[in-house]
GROMACS .gro file of C-alpha atoms in nm:
model
  190
    1ASP     CA    1  14.841 -28.020   5.860
    2ASP     CA    2  14.901 -28.285   5.601
    3LEU     CA    3  14.939 -28.120   5.264
    4LEU     CA    4  14.770 -28.278   4.969
    5PHE     CA    5  14.960 -28.264   4.645
    6GLU     CA    6  14.831 -28.170   4.310
    7PRO     CA    7  14.881 -28.458   4.063
    8TYR     CA    8  15.064 -28.252   3.798
    9GLY     CA    9  15.347 -28.094   3.986
   10GLU     CA   10  15.327 -28.173   4.351
   11LYS     CA   11  15.219 -27.823   4.448
   12PRO     CA   12  15.046 -27.820   4.786
   13VAL     CA   13  14.670 -27.775   4.759
   14ARG     CA   14  14.688 -27.498   5.019
   15LEU     CA   15  14.906 -27.297   4.783
   16LEU     CA   16  14.668 -27.366   4.499
   17ARG     CA   17  14.380 -27.240   4.710
   18ARG     CA   18  14.578 -26.924   4.785
   19GLU     CA   19  14.635 -26.873   4.412
   20VAL     CA   20  14.266 -26.924   4.343
   21LEU     CA   21  14.182 -26.666   4.609
   22GLN     CA   22  14.427 -26.427   4.445
   23LEU     CA   23  14.253 -26.483   4.112
   24ASP     CA   24  13.922 -26.416   4.285
   25VAL     CA   25  14.056 -26.084   4.414
   26GLN     CA   26  14.180 -25.996   4.067
   27ALA     CA   27  13.843 -26.090   3.917
   28ARG     CA   28  13.667 -25.883   4.181
   29ASP     CA   29  13.897 -25.591   4.098
   30ALA     CA   30  13.815 -25.631   3.729
   31ASN     CA   31  13.444 -25.647   3.807
   32LEU     CA   32  13.468 -25.336   4.024
   33LEU     CA   33  13.654 -25.150   3.752
   34LYS     CA   34  13.394 -25.256   3.495
   35LEU     CA   35  13.112 -25.128   3.716
   36VAL     CA   36  13.289 -24.800   3.785
   37LEU     CA   37  13.342 -24.752   3.413
   38GLN     CA   38  12.971 -24.817   3.357
   39LEU     CA   39  12.898 -24.530   3.597
   40THR     CA   40  13.060 -24.293   3.350
   41GLY     CA   41  12.880 -24.430   3.044
   42PRO     CA   42  12.643 -24.229   2.828
   43GLU     CA   43  12.328 -24.429   2.908
   44ALA     CA   44  12.144 -24.345   3.233
   45PRO     CA   45  11.988 -24.695   3.266
   46THR     CA   46  12.336 -24.851   3.246
   47ARG     CA   47  12.467 -24.609   3.508
   48ALA     CA   48  12.167 -24.678   3.731
   49SER     CA   49  12.219 -25.053   3.700
   50ALA     CA   50  12.584 -25.013   3.793
   51THR     CA   51  12.490 -24.831   4.114
   52GLY     CA   52  12.285 -25.127   4.232
   53LEU     CA   53  12.562 -25.370   4.151
   54LEU     CA   54  12.820 -25.152   4.327
   55GLY     CA   55  12.601 -25.162   4.636
   56SER     CA   56  12.629 -25.539   4.641
   57VAL     CA   57  13.002 -25.591   4.579
   58SER     CA   58  13.100 -25.536   4.945
   59ASP     CA   59  13.407 -25.338   4.848
   60GLU     CA   60  13.454 -25.002   5.017
   61ARG     CA   61  13.635 -24.875   4.710
   62ALA     CA   62  13.286 -24.844   4.556
   63VAL     CA   63  13.192 -24.565   4.799
   64ALA     CA   64  13.374 -24.279   4.625
   65PRO     CA   65  13.227 -24.352   4.279
   66LEU     CA   66  12.881 -24.391   4.431
   67ALA     CA   67  12.917 -24.064   4.621
   68TYR     CA   68  13.028 -23.897   4.299
   69VAL     CA   69  12.722 -24.008   4.101
   70LEU     CA   70  12.491 -23.860   4.361
   71HIS     CA   71  12.538 -23.555   4.135
   72ASP     CA   72  12.451 -23.740   3.813
   73PRO     CA   73  12.195 -23.569   3.587
   74GLY     CA   74  11.981 -23.886   3.585
   75GLU     CA   75  11.747 -23.913   3.881
   76GLU     CA   76  11.742 -24.294   3.861
   77VAL     CA   77  12.123 -24.293   3.888
   78ARG     CA   78  12.117 -24.068   4.196
   79LEU     CA   79  11.841 -24.279   4.347
   80GLY     CA   80  12.040 -24.599   4.289
   81ALA     CA   81  12.353 -24.443   4.440
   82ALA     CA   82  12.164 -24.327   4.751
   83ARG     CA   83  12.024 -24.676   4.801
   84ALA     CA   84  12.357 -24.849   4.732
   85LEU     CA   85  12.542 -24.635   4.988
   86ALA     CA   86  12.332 -24.793   5.264
   87ALA     CA   87  12.560 -25.098   5.234
   88TYR     CA   88  12.871 -24.899   5.324
   89ARG     CA   89  12.911 -24.763   5.675
   90THR     CA   90  13.201 -24.528   5.607
   91PRO     CA   91  13.252 -24.161   5.687
   92LEU     CA   92  13.241 -24.076   5.315
   93SER     CA   93  12.911 -24.257   5.258
   94ALA     CA   94  12.759 -24.093   5.568
   95GLN     CA   95  12.873 -23.750   5.451
   96ALA     CA   96  12.743 -23.801   5.097
   97LEU     CA   97  12.407 -23.928   5.223
   98THR     CA   98  12.379 -23.641   5.472
   99LEU     CA   99  12.442 -23.380   5.202
  100THR     CA  100  12.190 -23.547   4.972
  101ALA     CA  101  11.925 -23.579   5.244
  102ARG     CA  102  11.962 -23.207   5.322
  103ALA     CA  103  11.979 -23.086   4.960
  104ALA     CA  104  11.668 -22.876   4.904
  105GLN     CA  105  11.714 -22.885   4.525
  106GLU     CA  106  11.719 -23.268   4.518
  107THR     CA  107  11.406 -23.462   4.422
  108GLU     CA  108  11.183 -23.618   4.686
  109PRO     CA  109  11.261 -23.982   4.594
  110VAL     CA  110  11.638 -23.929   4.609
  111ARG     CA  111  11.623 -23.737   4.939
  112THR     CA  112  11.394 -24.002   5.088
  113ALA     CA  113  11.631 -24.281   4.976
  114ALA     CA  114  11.926 -24.092   5.128
  115ILE     CA  115  11.735 -24.059   5.456
  116ALA     CA  116  11.653 -24.431   5.464
  117SER     CA  117  12.011 -24.528   5.376
  118LEU     CA  118  12.153 -24.297   5.639
  119ALA     CA  119  11.926 -24.454   5.899
  120GLN     CA  120  12.054 -24.799   5.801
  121HIS     CA  121  12.403 -24.687   5.900
  122GLY     CA  122  12.269 -24.688   6.255
  123ASP     CA  123  12.530 -24.456   6.396
  124PRO     CA  124  12.427 -24.183   6.645
  125ALA     CA  125  12.547 -23.906   6.413
  126ALA     CA  126  12.301 -24.033   6.150
  127GLY     CA  127  12.024 -24.015   6.409
  128GLU     CA  128  12.114 -23.652   6.478
  129VAL     CA  129  12.096 -23.570   6.106
  130LEU     CA  130  11.753 -23.732   6.088
  131TRP     CA  131  11.638 -23.543   6.396
  132GLY     CA  132  11.758 -23.219   6.239
  133LEU     CA  133  11.557 -23.285   5.923
  134TYR     CA  134  11.249 -23.375   6.124
  135ALA     CA  135  11.278 -23.079   6.361
  136ASP     CA  136  11.332 -22.830   6.075
  137LEU     CA  137  10.981 -22.703   6.011
  138ASP     CA  138  11.101 -22.539   5.689
  139GLN     CA  139  11.161 -22.884   5.536
  140PRO     CA  140  10.887 -23.019   5.309
  141GLU     CA  141  10.641 -23.237   5.499
  142HIS     CA  142  10.736 -23.554   5.306
  143ILE     CA  143  11.102 -23.509   5.407
  144ARG     CA  144  11.008 -23.453   5.771
  145ALA     CA  145  10.783 -23.761   5.757
  146ALA     CA  146  11.060 -23.975   5.601
  147ALA     CA  147  11.304 -23.862   5.870
  148LYS     CA  148  11.051 -23.937   6.145
  149THR     CA  149  10.973 -24.282   6.003
  150SER     CA  150  11.343 -24.368   5.977
  151MET     CA  151  11.404 -24.247   6.332
  152ALA     CA  152  11.111 -24.453   6.461
  153GLU     CA  153  11.268 -24.763   6.305
  154ARG     CA  154  11.636 -24.709   6.395
  155PHE     CA  155  11.647 -24.441   6.665
  156PRO     CA  156  11.321 -24.463   6.859
  157ASP     CA  157  11.476 -24.308   7.171
  158LEU     CA  158  11.530 -23.982   6.986
  159LEU     CA  159  11.157 -23.949   6.933
  160LYS     CA  160  11.075 -24.054   7.288
  161THR     CA  161  11.321 -23.826   7.466
  162ARG     CA  162  11.290 -23.504   7.268
  163PRO     CA  163  10.997 -23.266   7.253
  164GLU     CA  164  10.790 -23.244   6.939
  165PRO     CA  165  10.916 -22.958   6.715
  166GLU     CA  166  10.698 -22.648   6.733
  167PRO     CA  167  10.694 -22.333   6.524
  168GLN     CA  168  10.903 -22.060   6.683
  169SER     CA  169  10.754 -21.719   6.731
  170THR     CA  170  10.977 -21.464   6.561
  171GLY     CA  171  11.015 -21.095   6.617
  172ALA     CA  172  10.846 -21.031   6.282
  173GLY     CA  173  10.549 -21.242   6.391
  174ARG     CA  174  10.516 -21.046   6.718
  175ALA     CA  175  10.536 -20.716   6.530
  176LEU     CA  176  10.260 -20.829   6.295
  177LEU     CA  177  10.041 -20.917   6.593
  178ALA     CA  178  10.098 -20.574   6.744
  179VAL     CA  179  10.022 -20.383   6.423
  180THR     CA  180   9.707 -20.580   6.344
  181GLY     CA  181   9.581 -20.549   6.697
  182ALA     CA  182   9.568 -20.922   6.742
  183GLY     CA  183   9.704 -21.054   7.063
  184ALA     CA  184   9.641 -20.963   7.426
  185GLY     CA  185   9.474 -20.629   7.371
  186ALA     CA  186   9.339 -20.460   7.064
  187PHE     CA  187   9.397 -20.095   6.991
  188THR     CA  188   9.273 -19.850   6.735
  189LEU     CA  189   9.448 -19.576   6.554
  190GLY     CA  190   9.264 -19.266   6.605
   0.00000   0.00000   0.00000
């Protein structure tokens, strides 16, 4: 390669480009730090905005702060974090999204966002988590529906190859049938 020289010191342009790239990395680091600091600020809208920006920086160092704010008191912050984690296919993001998707105490919008983000990861373990949510008849219907929709989009074979979940008959249910006389044969106490 012929090296071009900078007019004020004969420094090869290639080296200048490398320095510019280094500055870009430093600027990106500063931007990342600024966004992470915004996550800890007092205003929920600022924290929520930072989650969206952290989802777009393409820096895996954003995963841990995003996973952390999945426990933020502000629902819009947790919702933003769940959506932003879709951009990062790491074990930590998958674990954080799985815990959030399964968290019964979490709000519907945040759980639904965690389900959709987990599906975007596309890995078979995510499909199994979604199947588990769908097959769990104790889950709220909207969570089961979100899991089924996400599976239909990203893991259609799971829905095609597995039987539809059905309520299981429990011992308590059989005992109730026997006591009430419902079932194969009725009896009377006499």
